[in-house]
N, CA and C of each residue as an Amber inpcrd file, in Angstrom:
protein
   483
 -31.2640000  24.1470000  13.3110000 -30.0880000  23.9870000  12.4810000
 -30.4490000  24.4250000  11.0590000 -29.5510000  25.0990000  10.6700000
 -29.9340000  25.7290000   9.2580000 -29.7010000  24.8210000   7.7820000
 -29.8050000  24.7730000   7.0280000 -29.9490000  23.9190000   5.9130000
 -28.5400000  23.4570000   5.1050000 -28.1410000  24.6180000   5.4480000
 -26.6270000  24.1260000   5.1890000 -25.6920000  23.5340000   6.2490000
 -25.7610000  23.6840000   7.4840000 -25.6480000  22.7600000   9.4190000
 -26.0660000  21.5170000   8.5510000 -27.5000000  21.1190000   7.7410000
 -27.7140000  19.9970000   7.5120000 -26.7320000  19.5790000   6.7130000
 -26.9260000  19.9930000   5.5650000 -25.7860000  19.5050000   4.6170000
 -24.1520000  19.2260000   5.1890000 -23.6100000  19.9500000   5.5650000
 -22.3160000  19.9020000   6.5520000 -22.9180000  18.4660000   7.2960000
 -23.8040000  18.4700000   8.0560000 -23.7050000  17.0400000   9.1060000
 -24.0160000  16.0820000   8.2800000 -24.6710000  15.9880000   7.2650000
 -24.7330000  14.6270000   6.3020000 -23.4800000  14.5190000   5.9360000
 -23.4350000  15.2800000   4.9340000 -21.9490000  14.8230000   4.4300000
 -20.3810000  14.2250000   5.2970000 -20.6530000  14.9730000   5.8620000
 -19.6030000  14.4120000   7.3180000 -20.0240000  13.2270000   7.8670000
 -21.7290000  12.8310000   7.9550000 -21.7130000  11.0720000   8.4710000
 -21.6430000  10.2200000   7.3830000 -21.6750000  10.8830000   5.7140000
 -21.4790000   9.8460000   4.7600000 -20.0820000   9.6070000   4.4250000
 -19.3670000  10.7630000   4.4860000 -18.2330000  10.2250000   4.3360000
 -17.2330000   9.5580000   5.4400000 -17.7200000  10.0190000   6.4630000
 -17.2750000   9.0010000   7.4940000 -17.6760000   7.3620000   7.6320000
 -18.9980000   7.2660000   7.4560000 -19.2490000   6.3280000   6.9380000
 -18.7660000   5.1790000   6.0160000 -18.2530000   6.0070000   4.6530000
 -17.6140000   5.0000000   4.0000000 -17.1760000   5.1860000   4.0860000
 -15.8980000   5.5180000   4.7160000 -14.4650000   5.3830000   4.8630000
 -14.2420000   4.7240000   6.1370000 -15.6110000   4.3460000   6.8360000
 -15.0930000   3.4800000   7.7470000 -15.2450000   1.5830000   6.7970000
 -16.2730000   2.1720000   6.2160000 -16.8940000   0.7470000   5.5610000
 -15.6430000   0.3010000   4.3850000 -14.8190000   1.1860000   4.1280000
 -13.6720000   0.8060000   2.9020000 -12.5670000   0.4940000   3.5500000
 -12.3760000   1.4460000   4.7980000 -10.8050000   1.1310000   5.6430000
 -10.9910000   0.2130000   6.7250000 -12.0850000   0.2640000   7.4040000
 -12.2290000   0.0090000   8.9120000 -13.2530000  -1.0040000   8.8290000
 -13.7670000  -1.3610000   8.1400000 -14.1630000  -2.7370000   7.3080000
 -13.7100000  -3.5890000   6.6680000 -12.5910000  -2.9910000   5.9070000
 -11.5290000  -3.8750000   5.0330000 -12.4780000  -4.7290000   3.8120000
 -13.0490000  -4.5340000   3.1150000 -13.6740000  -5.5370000   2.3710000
 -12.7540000  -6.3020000   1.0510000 -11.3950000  -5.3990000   1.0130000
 -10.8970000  -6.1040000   0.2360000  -9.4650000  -7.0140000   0.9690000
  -9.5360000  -7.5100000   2.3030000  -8.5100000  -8.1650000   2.7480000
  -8.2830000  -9.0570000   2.0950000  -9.0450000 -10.0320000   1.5570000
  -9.4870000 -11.4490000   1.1510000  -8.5780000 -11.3900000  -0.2970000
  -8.3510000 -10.1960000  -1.1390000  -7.8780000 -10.3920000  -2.1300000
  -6.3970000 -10.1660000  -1.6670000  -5.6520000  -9.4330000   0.0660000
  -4.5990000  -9.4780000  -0.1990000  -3.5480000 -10.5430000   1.1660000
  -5.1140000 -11.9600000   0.9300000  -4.9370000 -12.9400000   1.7830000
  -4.0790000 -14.1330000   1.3610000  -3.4860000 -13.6530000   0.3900000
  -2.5090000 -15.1580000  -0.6080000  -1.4720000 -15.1930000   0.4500000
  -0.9100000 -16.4480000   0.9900000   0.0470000 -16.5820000   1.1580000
   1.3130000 -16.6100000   0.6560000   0.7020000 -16.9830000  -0.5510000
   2.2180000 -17.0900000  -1.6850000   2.6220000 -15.4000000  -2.0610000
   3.5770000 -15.5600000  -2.6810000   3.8990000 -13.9740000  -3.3170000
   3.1570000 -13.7850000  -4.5930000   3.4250000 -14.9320000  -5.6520000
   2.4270000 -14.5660000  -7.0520000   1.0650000 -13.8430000  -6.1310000
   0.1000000 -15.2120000  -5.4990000  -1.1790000 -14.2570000  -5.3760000
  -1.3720000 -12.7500000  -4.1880000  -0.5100000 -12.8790000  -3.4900000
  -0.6510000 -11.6240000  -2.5500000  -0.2960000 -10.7120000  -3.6180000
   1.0620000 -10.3860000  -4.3690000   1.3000000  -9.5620000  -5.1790000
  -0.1110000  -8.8790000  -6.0560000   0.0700000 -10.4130000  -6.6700000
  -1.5330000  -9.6830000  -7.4830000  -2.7300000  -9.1160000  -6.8870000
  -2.9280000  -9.7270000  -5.8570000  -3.9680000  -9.1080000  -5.1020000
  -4.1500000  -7.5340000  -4.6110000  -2.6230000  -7.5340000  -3.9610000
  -2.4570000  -6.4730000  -3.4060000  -2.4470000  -4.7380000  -4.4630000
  -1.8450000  -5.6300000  -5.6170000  -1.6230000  -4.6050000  -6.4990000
  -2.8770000  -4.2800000  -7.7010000  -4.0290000  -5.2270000  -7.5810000
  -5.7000000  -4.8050000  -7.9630000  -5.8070000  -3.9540000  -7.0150000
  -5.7590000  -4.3800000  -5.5300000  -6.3660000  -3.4370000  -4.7430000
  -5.9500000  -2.0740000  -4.6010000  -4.5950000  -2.0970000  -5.4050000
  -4.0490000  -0.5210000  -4.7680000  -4.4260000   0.2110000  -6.2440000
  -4.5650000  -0.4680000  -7.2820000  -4.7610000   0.2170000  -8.3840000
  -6.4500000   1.0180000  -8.0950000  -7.2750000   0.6480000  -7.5460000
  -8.7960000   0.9100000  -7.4790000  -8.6510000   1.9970000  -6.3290000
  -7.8090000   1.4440000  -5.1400000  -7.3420000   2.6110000  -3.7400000
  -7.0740000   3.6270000  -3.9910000  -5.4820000   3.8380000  -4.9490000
  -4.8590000   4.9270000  -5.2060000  -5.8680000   6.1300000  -5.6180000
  -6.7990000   5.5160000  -6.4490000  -7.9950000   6.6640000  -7.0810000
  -9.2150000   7.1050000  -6.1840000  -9.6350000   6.0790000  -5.3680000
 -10.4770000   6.2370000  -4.5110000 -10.8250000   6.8660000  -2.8910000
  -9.1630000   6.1810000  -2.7340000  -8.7410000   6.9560000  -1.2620000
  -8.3270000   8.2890000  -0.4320000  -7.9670000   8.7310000  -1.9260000
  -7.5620000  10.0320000  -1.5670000  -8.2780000  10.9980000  -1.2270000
  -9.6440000  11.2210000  -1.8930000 -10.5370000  11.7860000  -1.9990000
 -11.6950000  11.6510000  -0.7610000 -11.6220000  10.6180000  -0.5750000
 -12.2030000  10.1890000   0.8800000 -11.7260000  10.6800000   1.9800000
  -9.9890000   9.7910000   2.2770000  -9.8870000  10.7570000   3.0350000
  -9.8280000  12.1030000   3.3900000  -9.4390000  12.6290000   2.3150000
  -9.5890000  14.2460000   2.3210000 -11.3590000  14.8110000   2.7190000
 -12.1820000  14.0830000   2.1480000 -13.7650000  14.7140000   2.2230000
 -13.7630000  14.3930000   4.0640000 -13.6850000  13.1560000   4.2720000
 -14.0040000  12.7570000   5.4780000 -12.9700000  13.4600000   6.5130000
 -11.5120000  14.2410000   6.3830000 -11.3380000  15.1670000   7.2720000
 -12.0380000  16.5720000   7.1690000 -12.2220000  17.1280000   6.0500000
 -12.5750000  18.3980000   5.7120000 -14.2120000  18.4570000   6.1360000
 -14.8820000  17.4350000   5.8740000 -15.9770000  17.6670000   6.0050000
 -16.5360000  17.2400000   8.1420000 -15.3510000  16.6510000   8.3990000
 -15.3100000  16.5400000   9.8920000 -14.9600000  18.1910000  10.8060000
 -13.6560000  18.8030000  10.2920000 -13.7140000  20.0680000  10.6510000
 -14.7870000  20.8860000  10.4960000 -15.6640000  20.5380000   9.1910000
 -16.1930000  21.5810000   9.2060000 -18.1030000  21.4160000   9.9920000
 -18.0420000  20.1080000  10.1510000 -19.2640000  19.5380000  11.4690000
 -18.5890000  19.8540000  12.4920000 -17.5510000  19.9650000  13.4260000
 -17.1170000  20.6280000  14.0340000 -17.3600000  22.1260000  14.8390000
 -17.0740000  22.9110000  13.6330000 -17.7410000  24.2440000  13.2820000
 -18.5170000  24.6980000  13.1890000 -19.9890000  23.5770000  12.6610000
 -20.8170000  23.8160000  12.6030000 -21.6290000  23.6740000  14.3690000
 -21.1480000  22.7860000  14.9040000 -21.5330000  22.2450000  16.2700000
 -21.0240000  23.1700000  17.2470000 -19.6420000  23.8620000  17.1540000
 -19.2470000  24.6340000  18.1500000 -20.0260000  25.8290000  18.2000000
 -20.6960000  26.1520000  16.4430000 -21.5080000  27.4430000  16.3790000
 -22.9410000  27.1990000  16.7500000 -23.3700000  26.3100000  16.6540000
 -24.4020000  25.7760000  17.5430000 -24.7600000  25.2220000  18.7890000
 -23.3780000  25.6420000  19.4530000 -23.5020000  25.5030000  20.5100000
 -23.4610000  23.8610000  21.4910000 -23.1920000  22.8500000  21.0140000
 -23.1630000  21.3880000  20.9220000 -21.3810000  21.0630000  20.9750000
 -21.1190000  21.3820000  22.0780000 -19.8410000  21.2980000  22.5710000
 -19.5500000  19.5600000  21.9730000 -20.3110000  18.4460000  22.9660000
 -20.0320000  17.2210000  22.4530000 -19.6740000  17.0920000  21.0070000
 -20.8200000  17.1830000  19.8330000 -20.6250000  16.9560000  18.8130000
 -19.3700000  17.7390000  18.1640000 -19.1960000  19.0560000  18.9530000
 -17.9100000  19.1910000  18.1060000 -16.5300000  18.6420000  18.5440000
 -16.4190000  18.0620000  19.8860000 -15.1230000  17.5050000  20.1940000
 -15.1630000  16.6030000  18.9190000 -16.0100000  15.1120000  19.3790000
 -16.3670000  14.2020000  18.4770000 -15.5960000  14.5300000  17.0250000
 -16.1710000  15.7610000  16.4400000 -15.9510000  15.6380000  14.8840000
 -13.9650000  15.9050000  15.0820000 -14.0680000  16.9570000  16.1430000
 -12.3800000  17.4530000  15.9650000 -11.1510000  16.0920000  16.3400000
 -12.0910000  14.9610000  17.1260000 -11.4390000  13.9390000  17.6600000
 -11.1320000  13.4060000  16.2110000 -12.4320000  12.7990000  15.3680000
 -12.5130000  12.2260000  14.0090000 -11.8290000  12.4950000  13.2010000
 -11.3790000  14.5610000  12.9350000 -10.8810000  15.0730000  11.8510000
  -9.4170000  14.3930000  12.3840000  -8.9650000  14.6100000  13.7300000
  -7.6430000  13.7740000  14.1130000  -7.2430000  12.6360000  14.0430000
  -8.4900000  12.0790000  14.2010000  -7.2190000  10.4730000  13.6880000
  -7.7900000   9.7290000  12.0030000  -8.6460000  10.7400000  11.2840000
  -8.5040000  10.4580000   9.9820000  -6.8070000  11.4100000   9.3710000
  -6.4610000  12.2440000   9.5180000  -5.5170000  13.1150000   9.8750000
  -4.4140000  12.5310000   9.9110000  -4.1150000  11.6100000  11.2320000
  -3.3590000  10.3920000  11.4300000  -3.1380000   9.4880000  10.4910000
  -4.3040000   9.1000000   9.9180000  -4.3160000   7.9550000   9.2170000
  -3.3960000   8.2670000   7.7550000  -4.1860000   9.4480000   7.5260000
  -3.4020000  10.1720000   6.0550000  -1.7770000   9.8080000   6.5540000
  -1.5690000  10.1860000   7.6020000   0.0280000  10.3540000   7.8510000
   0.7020000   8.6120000   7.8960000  -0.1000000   7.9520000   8.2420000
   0.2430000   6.4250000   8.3420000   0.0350000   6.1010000   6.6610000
  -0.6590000   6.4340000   5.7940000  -0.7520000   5.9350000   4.3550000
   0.5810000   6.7780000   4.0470000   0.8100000   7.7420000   3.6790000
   2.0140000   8.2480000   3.0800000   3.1300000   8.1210000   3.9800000
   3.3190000   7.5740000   4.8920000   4.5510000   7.2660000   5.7410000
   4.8250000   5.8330000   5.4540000   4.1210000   5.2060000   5.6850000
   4.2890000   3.5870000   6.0600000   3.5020000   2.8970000   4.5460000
   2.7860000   3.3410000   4.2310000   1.6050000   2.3660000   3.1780000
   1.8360000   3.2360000   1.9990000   2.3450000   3.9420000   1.1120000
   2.2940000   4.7890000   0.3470000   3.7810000   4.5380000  -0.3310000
   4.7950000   4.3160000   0.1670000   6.0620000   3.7610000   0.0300000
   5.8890000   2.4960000  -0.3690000   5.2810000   1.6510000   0.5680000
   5.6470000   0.5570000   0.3380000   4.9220000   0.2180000  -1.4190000
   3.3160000   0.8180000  -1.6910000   2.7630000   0.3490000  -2.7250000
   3.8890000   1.2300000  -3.7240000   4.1840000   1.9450000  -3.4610000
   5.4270000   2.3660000  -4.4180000   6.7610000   1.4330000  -5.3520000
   6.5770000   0.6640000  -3.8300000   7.4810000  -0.8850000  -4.1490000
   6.7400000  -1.2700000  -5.1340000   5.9950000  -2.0560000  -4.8700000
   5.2040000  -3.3150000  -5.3650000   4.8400000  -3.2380000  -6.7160000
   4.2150000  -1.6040000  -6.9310000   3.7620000  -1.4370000  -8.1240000
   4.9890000  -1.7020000  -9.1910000   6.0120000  -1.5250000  -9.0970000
   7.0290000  -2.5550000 -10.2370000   7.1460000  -3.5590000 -10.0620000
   7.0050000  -4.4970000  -8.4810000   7.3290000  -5.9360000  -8.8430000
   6.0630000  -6.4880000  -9.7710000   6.5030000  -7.4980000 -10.1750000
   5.7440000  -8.9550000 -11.1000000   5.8520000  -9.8960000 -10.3310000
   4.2010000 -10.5750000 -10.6310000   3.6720000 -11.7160000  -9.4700000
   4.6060000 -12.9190000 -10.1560000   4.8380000 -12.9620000 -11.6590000
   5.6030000 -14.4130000 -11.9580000   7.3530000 -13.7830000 -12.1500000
   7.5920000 -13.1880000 -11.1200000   8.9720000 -12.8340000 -11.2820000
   9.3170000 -13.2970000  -9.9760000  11.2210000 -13.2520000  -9.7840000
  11.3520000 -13.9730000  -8.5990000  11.1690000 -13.0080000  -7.3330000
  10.7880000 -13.5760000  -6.7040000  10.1380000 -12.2910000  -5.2790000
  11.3490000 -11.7390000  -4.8810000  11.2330000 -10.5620000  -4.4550000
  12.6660000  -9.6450000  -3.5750000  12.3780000 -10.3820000  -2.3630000
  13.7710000 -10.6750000  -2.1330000  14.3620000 -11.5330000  -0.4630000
  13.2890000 -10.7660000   0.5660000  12.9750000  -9.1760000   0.9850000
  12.5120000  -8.4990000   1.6940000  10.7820000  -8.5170000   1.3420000
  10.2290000  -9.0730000   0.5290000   8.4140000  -8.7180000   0.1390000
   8.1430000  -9.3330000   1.5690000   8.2990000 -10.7800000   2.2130000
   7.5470000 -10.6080000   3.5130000   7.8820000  -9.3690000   4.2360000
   8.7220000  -8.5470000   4.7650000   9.0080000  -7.8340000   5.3000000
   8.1480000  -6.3760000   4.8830000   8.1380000  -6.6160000   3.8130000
   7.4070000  -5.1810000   2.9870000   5.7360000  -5.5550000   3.3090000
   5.5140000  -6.4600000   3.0480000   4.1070000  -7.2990000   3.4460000
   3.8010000  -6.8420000   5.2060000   4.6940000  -7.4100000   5.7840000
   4.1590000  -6.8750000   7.1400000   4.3360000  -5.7340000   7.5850000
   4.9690000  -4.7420000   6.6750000   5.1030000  -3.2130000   6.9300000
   3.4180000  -2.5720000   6.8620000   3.3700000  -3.3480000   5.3810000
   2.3260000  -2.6680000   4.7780000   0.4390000  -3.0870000   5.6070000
   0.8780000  -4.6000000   6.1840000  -0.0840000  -4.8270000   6.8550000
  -0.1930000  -4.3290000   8.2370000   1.5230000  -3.5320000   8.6550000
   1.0070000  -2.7490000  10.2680000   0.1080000  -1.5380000   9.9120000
   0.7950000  -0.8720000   8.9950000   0.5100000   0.7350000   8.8940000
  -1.3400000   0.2860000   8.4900000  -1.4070000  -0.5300000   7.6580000
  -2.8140000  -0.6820000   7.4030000  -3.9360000  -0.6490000   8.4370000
  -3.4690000  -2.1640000   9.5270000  -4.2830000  -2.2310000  11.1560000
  -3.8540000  -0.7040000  11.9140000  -2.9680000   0.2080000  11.6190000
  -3.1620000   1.1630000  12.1580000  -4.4400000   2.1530000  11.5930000
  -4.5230000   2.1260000  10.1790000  -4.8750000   2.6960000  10.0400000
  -6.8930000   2.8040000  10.2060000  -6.9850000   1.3650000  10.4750000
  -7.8060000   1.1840000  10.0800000  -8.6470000   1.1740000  11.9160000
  -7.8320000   1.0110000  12.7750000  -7.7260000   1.3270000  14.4090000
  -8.2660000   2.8680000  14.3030000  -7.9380000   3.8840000  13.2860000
  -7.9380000   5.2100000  13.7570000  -9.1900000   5.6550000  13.3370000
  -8.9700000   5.2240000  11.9490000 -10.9320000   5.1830000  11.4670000
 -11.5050000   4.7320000  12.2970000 -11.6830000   3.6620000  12.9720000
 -12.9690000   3.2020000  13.8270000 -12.6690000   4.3330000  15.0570000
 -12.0660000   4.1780000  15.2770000 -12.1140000   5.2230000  16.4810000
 -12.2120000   6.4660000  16.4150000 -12.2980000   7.3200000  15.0980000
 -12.4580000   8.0450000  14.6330000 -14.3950000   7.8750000  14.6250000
 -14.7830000   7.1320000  13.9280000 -16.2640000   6.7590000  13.5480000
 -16.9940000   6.7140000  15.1670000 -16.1430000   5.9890000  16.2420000
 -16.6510000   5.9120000  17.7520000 -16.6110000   6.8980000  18.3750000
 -15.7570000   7.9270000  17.5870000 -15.9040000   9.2170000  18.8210000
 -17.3870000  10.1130000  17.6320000 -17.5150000   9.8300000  16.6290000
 -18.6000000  10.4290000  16.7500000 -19.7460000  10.0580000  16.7220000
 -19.9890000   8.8670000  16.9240000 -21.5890000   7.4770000  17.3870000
 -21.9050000   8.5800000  19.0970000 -20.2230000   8.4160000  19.6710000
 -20.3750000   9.2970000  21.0540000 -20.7270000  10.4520000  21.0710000
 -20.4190000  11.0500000  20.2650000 -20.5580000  12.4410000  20.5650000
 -22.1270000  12.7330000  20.0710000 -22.8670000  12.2120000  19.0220000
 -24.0960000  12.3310000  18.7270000 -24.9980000  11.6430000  19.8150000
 -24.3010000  10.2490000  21.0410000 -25.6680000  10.2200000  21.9750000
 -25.2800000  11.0090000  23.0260000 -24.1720000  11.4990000  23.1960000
 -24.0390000  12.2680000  24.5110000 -24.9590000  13.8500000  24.0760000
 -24.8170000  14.4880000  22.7350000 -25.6280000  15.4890000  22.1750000
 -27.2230000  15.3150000  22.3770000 -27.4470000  14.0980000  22.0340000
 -28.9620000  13.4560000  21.9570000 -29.4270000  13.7490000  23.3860000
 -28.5030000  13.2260000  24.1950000 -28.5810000  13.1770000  26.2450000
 -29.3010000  14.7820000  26.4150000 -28.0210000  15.3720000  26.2540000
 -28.2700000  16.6650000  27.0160000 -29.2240000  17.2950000  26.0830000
 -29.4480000  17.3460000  25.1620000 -30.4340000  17.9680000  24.2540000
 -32.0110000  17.2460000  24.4110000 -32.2290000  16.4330000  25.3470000
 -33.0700000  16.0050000  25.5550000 -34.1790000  16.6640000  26.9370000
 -32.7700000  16.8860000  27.8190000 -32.6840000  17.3280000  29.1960000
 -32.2410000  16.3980000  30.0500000
């Protein structure tokens, strides 16, 4: 594998990596675990202020850099590893489409409401919108991250003999 094959396959397991460890880990649920509206509000709306800047970029590295391990694997001949990455680039892909469909709207909401203002009749409703599209999204990352754990021991298998 040539030096840049390397670079392409790192970068593609780091950013897969953390974007499983930010989405598909969730480390910030806990801040958008209030039951009440003041603290979910607030919570939710720290977390999207730090997201909005952080997420985008991720996901974008972690599809782009999945196509292009992909590419690198199909040209090397490593059929497995490249389904794997093309499976990954697809349901990070997905996921993009679940944040700006379902989760991207809704923080659209929120970011004008105020935690000491009176809640809109609909925030639970917006709350469990925002918490489906999320468990979706966060379903596609891991399974995204599992098809390529697979595809690197089934590569490991046959490359072994």
């Amino acid at each position: 594998m040539s030096s840049s094959a390397r670079v392409v396959e790192a970068t593609h397991l780091v950013t897969l990596a953390a974007l499983t460890g930010l989405v598909g880990l969730d480390p910030t649920a806990r801040l958008r675990s209030a039951p009440d509206y003041a603290g979910w509000l607030a919570g939710q709306q720290r977390v999207d202020r730090v997201m909005s800047r952080v997420a985008p970029p991720l996901f974008l590295s972690a599809a782009a850099t999945a196509v292009g391990a992909a590419l690198v694997a199909g040209a090397g001949h490593r059929p497995a590893l490249a389904v794997s990455r093309i499976v990954a680039a697809t349901c990070v892909a997905v996921a993009v489409r679940v944040t700006l469909t379902v989760n991207e709207p809704a923080n659209a909401r929120l970011r004008a409401w105020r935690p000491d203002a009176v809640p809109p009749d609909d925030w639970r409703a917006v709350r469990a919108r925002w918490d489906e599209g999320h468990r979706q999204r966060r379903v596609l990352v891991a399974a995204g991250a599992a098809a390529v754990t697979l595809g690197l021991l089934v590569d490991r298998r046959f490359r072994r003999g």
